[in-house]
C-alpha positions as a printed Julia matrix, in Angstrom:
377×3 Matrix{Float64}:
 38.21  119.63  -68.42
 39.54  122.63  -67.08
 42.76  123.17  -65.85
 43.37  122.98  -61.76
 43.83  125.39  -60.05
 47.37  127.35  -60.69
 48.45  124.76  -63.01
 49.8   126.57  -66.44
 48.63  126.83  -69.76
 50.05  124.82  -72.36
 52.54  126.0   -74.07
 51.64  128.05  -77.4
 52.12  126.62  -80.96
 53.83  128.79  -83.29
 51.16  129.05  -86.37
 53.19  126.62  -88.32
 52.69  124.09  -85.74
 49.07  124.43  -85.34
 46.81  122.11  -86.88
 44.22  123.75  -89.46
 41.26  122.87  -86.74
 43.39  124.86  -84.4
 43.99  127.73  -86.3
 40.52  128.04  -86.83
 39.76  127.82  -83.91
 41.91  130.58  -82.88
 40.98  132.96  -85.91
 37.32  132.08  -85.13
 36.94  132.66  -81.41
 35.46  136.55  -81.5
 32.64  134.72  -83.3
 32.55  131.54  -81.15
 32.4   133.53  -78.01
 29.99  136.35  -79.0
 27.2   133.24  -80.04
 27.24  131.01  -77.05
 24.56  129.77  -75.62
 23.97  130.6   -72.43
 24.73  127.42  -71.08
 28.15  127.49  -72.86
 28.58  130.95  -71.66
 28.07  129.79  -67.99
 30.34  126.49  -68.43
 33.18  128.23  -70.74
 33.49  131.91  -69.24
 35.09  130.07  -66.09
 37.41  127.87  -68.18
 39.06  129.76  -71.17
 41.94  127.81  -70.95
 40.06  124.7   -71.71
 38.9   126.36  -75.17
 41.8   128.2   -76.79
 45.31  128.34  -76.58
 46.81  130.86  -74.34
 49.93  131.46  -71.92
 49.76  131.86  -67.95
 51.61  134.74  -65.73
 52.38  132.83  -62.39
 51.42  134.45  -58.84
 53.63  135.82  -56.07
 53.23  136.37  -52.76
 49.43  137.23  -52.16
 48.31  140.41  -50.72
 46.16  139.96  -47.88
 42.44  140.97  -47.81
 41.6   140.73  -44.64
 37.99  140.9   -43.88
 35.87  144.01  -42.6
 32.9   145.39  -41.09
 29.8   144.32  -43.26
 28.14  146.78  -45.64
 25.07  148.71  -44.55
 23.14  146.75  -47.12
 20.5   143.57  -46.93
 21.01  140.26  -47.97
 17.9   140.8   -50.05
 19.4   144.14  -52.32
 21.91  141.83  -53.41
 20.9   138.48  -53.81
 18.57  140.53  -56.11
 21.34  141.93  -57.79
 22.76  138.97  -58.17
 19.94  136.83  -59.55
 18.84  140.14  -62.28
 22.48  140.32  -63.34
 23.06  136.49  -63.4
 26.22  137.03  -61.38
 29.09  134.76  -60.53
 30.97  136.75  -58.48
 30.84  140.06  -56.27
 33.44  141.4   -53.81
 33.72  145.26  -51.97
 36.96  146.39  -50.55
 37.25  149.36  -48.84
 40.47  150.95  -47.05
 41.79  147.6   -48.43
 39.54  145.12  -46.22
 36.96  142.51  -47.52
 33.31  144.19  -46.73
 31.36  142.1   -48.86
 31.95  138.55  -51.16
 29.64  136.55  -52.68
 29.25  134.09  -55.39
 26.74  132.51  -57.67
 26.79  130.1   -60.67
 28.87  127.39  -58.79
 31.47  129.93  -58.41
 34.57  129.35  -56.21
 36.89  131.68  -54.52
 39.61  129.78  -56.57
 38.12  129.67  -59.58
 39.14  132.38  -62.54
 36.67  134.03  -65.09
 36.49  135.7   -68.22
 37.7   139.63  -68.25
 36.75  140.58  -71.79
 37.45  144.16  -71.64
 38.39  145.1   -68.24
 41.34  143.27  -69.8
 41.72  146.21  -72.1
 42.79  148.49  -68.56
 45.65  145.85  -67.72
 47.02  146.6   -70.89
 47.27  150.46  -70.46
 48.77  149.66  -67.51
 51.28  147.91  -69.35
 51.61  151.09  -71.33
 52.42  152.87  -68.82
 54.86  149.91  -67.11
 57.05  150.74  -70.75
 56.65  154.3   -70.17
 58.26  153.93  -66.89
 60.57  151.49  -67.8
 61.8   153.36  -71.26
 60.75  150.88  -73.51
 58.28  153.86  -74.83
 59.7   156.88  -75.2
 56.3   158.62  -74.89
 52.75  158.05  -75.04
 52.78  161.21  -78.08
 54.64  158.51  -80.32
 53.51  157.9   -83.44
 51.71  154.26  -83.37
 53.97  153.6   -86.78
 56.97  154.06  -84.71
 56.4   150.6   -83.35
 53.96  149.25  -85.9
 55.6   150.41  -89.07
 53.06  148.46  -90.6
 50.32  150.77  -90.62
 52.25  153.47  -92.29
 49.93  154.62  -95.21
 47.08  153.26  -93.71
 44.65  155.23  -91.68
 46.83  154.75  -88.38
 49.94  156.9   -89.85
 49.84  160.04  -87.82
 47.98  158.21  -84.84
 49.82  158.43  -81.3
 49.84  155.87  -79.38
 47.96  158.36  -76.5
 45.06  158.75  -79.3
 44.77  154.96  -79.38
 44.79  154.54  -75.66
 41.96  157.45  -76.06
 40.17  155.33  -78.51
 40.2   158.99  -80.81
 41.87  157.7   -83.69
 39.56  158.7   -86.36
 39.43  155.49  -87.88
 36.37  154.06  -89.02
 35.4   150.92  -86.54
 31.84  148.36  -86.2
 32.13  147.21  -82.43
 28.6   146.09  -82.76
 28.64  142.34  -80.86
 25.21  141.37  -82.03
 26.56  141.69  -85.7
 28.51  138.72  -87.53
 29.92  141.59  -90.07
 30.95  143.93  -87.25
 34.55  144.33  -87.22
 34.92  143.21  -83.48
 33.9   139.94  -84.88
 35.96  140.3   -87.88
 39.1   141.32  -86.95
 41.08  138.61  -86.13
 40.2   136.13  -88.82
 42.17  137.18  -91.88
 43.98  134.68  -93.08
 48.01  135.96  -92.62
 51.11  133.93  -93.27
 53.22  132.32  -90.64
 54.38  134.74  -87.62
 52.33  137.99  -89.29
 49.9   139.85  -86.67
 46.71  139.01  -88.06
 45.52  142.35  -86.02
 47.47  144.63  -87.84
 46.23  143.08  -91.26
 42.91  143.82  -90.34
 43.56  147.33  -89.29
 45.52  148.62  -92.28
 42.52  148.27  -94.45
 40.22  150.05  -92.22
 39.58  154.02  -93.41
 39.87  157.21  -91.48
 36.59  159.24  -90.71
 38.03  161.77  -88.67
 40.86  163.87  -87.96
 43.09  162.08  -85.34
 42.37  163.34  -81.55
 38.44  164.51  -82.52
 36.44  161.93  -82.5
 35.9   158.94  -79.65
 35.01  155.42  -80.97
 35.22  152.35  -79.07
 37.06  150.06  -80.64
 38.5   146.67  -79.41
 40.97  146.42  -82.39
 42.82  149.32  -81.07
 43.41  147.92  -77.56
 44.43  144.84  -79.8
 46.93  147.25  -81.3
 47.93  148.28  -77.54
 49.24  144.67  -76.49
 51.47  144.29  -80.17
 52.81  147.77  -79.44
 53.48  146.76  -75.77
 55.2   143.16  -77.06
 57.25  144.88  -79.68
 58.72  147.52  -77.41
 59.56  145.62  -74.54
 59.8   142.02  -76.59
 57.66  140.39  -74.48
 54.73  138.79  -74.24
 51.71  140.68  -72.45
 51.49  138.1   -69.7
 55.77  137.88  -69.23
 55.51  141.45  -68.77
 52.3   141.8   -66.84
 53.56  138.83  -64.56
 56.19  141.15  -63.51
 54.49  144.39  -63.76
 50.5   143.69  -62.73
 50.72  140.29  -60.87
 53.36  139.92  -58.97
 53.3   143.57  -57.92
 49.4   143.62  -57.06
 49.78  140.25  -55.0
 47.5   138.36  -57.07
 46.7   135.45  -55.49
 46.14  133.23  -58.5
 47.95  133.17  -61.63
 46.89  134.89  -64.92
 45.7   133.32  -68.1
 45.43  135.68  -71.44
 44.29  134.0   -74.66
 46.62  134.62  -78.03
 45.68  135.15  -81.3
 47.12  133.2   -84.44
 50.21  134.51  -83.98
 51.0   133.32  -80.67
 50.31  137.37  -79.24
 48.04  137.29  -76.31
 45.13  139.51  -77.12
 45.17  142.87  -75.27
 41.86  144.19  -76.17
 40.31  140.96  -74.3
 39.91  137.31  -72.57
 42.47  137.56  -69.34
 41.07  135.17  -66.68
 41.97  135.38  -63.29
 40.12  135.13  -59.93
 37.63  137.79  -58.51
 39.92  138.54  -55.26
 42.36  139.45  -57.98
 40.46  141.35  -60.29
 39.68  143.85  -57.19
 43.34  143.71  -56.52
 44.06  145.07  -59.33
 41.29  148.21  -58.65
 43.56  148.23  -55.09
 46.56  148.25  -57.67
 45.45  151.06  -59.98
 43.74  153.12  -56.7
 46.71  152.81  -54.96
 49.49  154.39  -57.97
 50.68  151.24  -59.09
 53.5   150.23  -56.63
 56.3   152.17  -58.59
 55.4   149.69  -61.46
 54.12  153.26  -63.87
 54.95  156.56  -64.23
 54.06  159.28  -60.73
 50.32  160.26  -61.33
 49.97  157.76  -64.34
 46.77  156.61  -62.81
 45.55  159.99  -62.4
 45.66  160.49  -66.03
 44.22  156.9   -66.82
 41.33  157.65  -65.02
 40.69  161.03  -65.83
 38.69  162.14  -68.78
 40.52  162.55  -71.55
 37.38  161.84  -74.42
 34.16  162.66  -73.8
 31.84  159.97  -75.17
 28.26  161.58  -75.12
 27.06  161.45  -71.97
 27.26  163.92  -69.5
 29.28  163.15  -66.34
 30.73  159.91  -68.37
 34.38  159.35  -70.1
 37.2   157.85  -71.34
 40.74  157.93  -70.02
 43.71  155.51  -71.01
 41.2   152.15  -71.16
 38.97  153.09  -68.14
 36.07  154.63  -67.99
 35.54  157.47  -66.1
 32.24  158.4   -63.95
 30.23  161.05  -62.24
 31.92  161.95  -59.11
 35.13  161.31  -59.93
 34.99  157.23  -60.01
 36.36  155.48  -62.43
 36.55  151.34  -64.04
 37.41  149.21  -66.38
 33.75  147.2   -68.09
 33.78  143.75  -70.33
 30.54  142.65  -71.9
 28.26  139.94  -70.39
 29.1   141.85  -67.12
 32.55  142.15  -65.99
 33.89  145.36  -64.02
 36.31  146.95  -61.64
 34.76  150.05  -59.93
 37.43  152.66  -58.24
 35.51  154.82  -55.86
 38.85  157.24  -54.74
 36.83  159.65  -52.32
 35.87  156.0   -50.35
 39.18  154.19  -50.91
 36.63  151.62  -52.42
 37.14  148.96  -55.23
 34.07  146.93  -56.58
 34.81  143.31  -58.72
 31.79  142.1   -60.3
 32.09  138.6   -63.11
 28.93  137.95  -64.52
 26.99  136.23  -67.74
 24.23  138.68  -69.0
 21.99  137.3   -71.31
 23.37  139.05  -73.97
 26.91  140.83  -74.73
 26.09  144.64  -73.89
 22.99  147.06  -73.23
 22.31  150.09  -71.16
 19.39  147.88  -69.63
 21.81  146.0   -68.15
 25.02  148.12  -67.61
 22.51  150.47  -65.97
 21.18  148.55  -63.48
 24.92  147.59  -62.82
 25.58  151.02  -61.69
 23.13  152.22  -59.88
 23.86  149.27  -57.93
 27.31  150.49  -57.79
 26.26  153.8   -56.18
 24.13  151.8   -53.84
 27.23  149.73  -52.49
 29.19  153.14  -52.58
 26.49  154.76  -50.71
 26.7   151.97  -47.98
 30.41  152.04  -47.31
 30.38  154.45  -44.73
């Protein structure tokens, strides 16, 4: 059963509490998730909670969204979007008004669903909350300065702005379709009681490139985001995002973010929360940030700052950036926040591809994008 709406997560076992099924659980789930079946993508995605253990940042006051003049686009463009994409949820705000919502796969406004990594911009944002708040001295710290860990490995001499860039010249698999890859792997090494099984997994990975000169994308690095983030401020991603992201944003429903076998929730991924509030937080990030980040942080988040091989396309601090001068945060099997800034738009999409990941379907996605840009006049 999944939980009602609102009502909180259970609280998380220390590892030394959880049962050996549990644990395995927990160490397992990049591997659980990544082979669903479609029918227990379509029944889970919407229920997280119910699977693994996690912790819950409560809601605040709820912005309003009120509603707005319809886009210039049929009924037919995207119900047909909707059906190719398999999509669960789709809402357009522009100049902060409701312009077009609609759901499919049983989907209810109330309902939350699976980020996967359009989680990974909340937790830049968090970056940039303990930037503000001087938890971080600055994002040109070296990573080992909060992870002392990793000195030795191929992290020492990595800045924490070269991880946010995903250029950290470490070697890294992110291939989903691959039980090897190290997006699968990375999270199941055994570790004693309280160690970040994250870390362990990264300290044995090599460097292939200088630091700063080469872009990889790597979900173990975002990982590496959310313990820096916990360490600094010593708390947990959803204490701190509750006071930074959702409370701040006016999410209207509270925030569930799994954890990993050390009771960290898991920055690089698996936030659920509802649609309305995943294109609050694109209002959020469009807007500055409400004081919650450094003046112009969002500037820089969205901006280039990697190129990744394809003309017009980027990568700033965990969003990617687009021709034009938009900008988003993506998540396999669908998931996205489009910022359009010349439009004062924001696009939410939650979806369940068929599969993790492909330019025949993240394609499609975006050109659709421009469509729904194109009609917000």
């Amino acid at each position: 059963m999944a939980l009602a709406k609102d009502e909180a997560a259970p609280a998380v076992k220390p590892i030394t509490q959880m049962s050996a099924a549990e644990l395995e659980k927990v160490r397992t789930a990049g591997a659980q998730i990544l082979f669903w079946s479609d029918a227990q993508r379509a029944a889970n995605f919407r229920a997280m909670e119910a699977q693994f253990p996690g912790t819950t940042a409560k809601h605040g006051t709820p912005r309003a969204l009120p509603k707005g003049e319809p886009l210039a686009i049929s009924d037919a463009d995207v119900d047909a979007f909707m059906a190719a994409q398999n999509v669960a949820g789709l809402m357009v705000i522009q100049d902060g008004k409701v312009r077009l919502e609609k759901y499919g796969l049983g989907m209810k406004p109330e309902d939350r669903w699976t980020s996967f990594s359009v989680a990974k911009s909340f937790t830049s944002t968090l970056v940039g909350a303990a930037v503000k708040d001087g938890f971080i001295a600055s994002i040109d710290d070296p990573v080992t300065k909060y992870v002392p860990e990793l000195k030795g490995s191929g992290y020492d001499g990595v800045t924490v702005k070269q991880i946010l860039t995903m250029t950290s010249g470490v070697k890294w698999n992110e291939d989903y379709t691959d039980p090897n890859s190290d997006v699968v792997k990375m999270l199941s090494v055994p570790v004693g009681p309280g160690e970040d099984p994250n870390t362990a997994y990264l300290k044995t990975l090599p460097r292939e490139a200088e630091p700063g000169t080469k872009w990889v994308y790597k979900t173990g690095e975002t990982n590496l985001i959310g313990v820096i983030v916990q360490r600094a401020t010593g708390k947990t991603l959803t204490e701190y995002a509750q006071e930074k992201i959702v409370k701040p944003a006016g999410f209207e429903g509270d925030l569930f973010w799994m954890v990993d076998s050390a009771g960290q929730n898991v920055g690089g991924c698996c936030l659920s929360i509802r649609l309305a509030d995943y294109a609050r937080m694109g209002l959020f990030a469009l807007e500055g940030g409400k004081g919650q980040v450094p003046d112009g942080w969002f500037a820089e988040a969205g901006k280039e700052q990697a190129p990744i091989g394809l003309p017009g396309f980027g990568y700033g601090y965990q969003w990617w950036t687009y021709p034009g001068g938009a900008w988003g945060g993506q998540g396999i099997f669908g998931q996205a926040i489009l910022i359009v800034p010349q439009k004062n738009l924001v696009v939410a999409v939650v979806s369940n591809w068929p599969k993790a990941s492909g330019g025949d379907l993240r394609v499609p996605q975006l050109q659709f994008f421009q469509k729904l840009a194109m009609a917000a006049n």
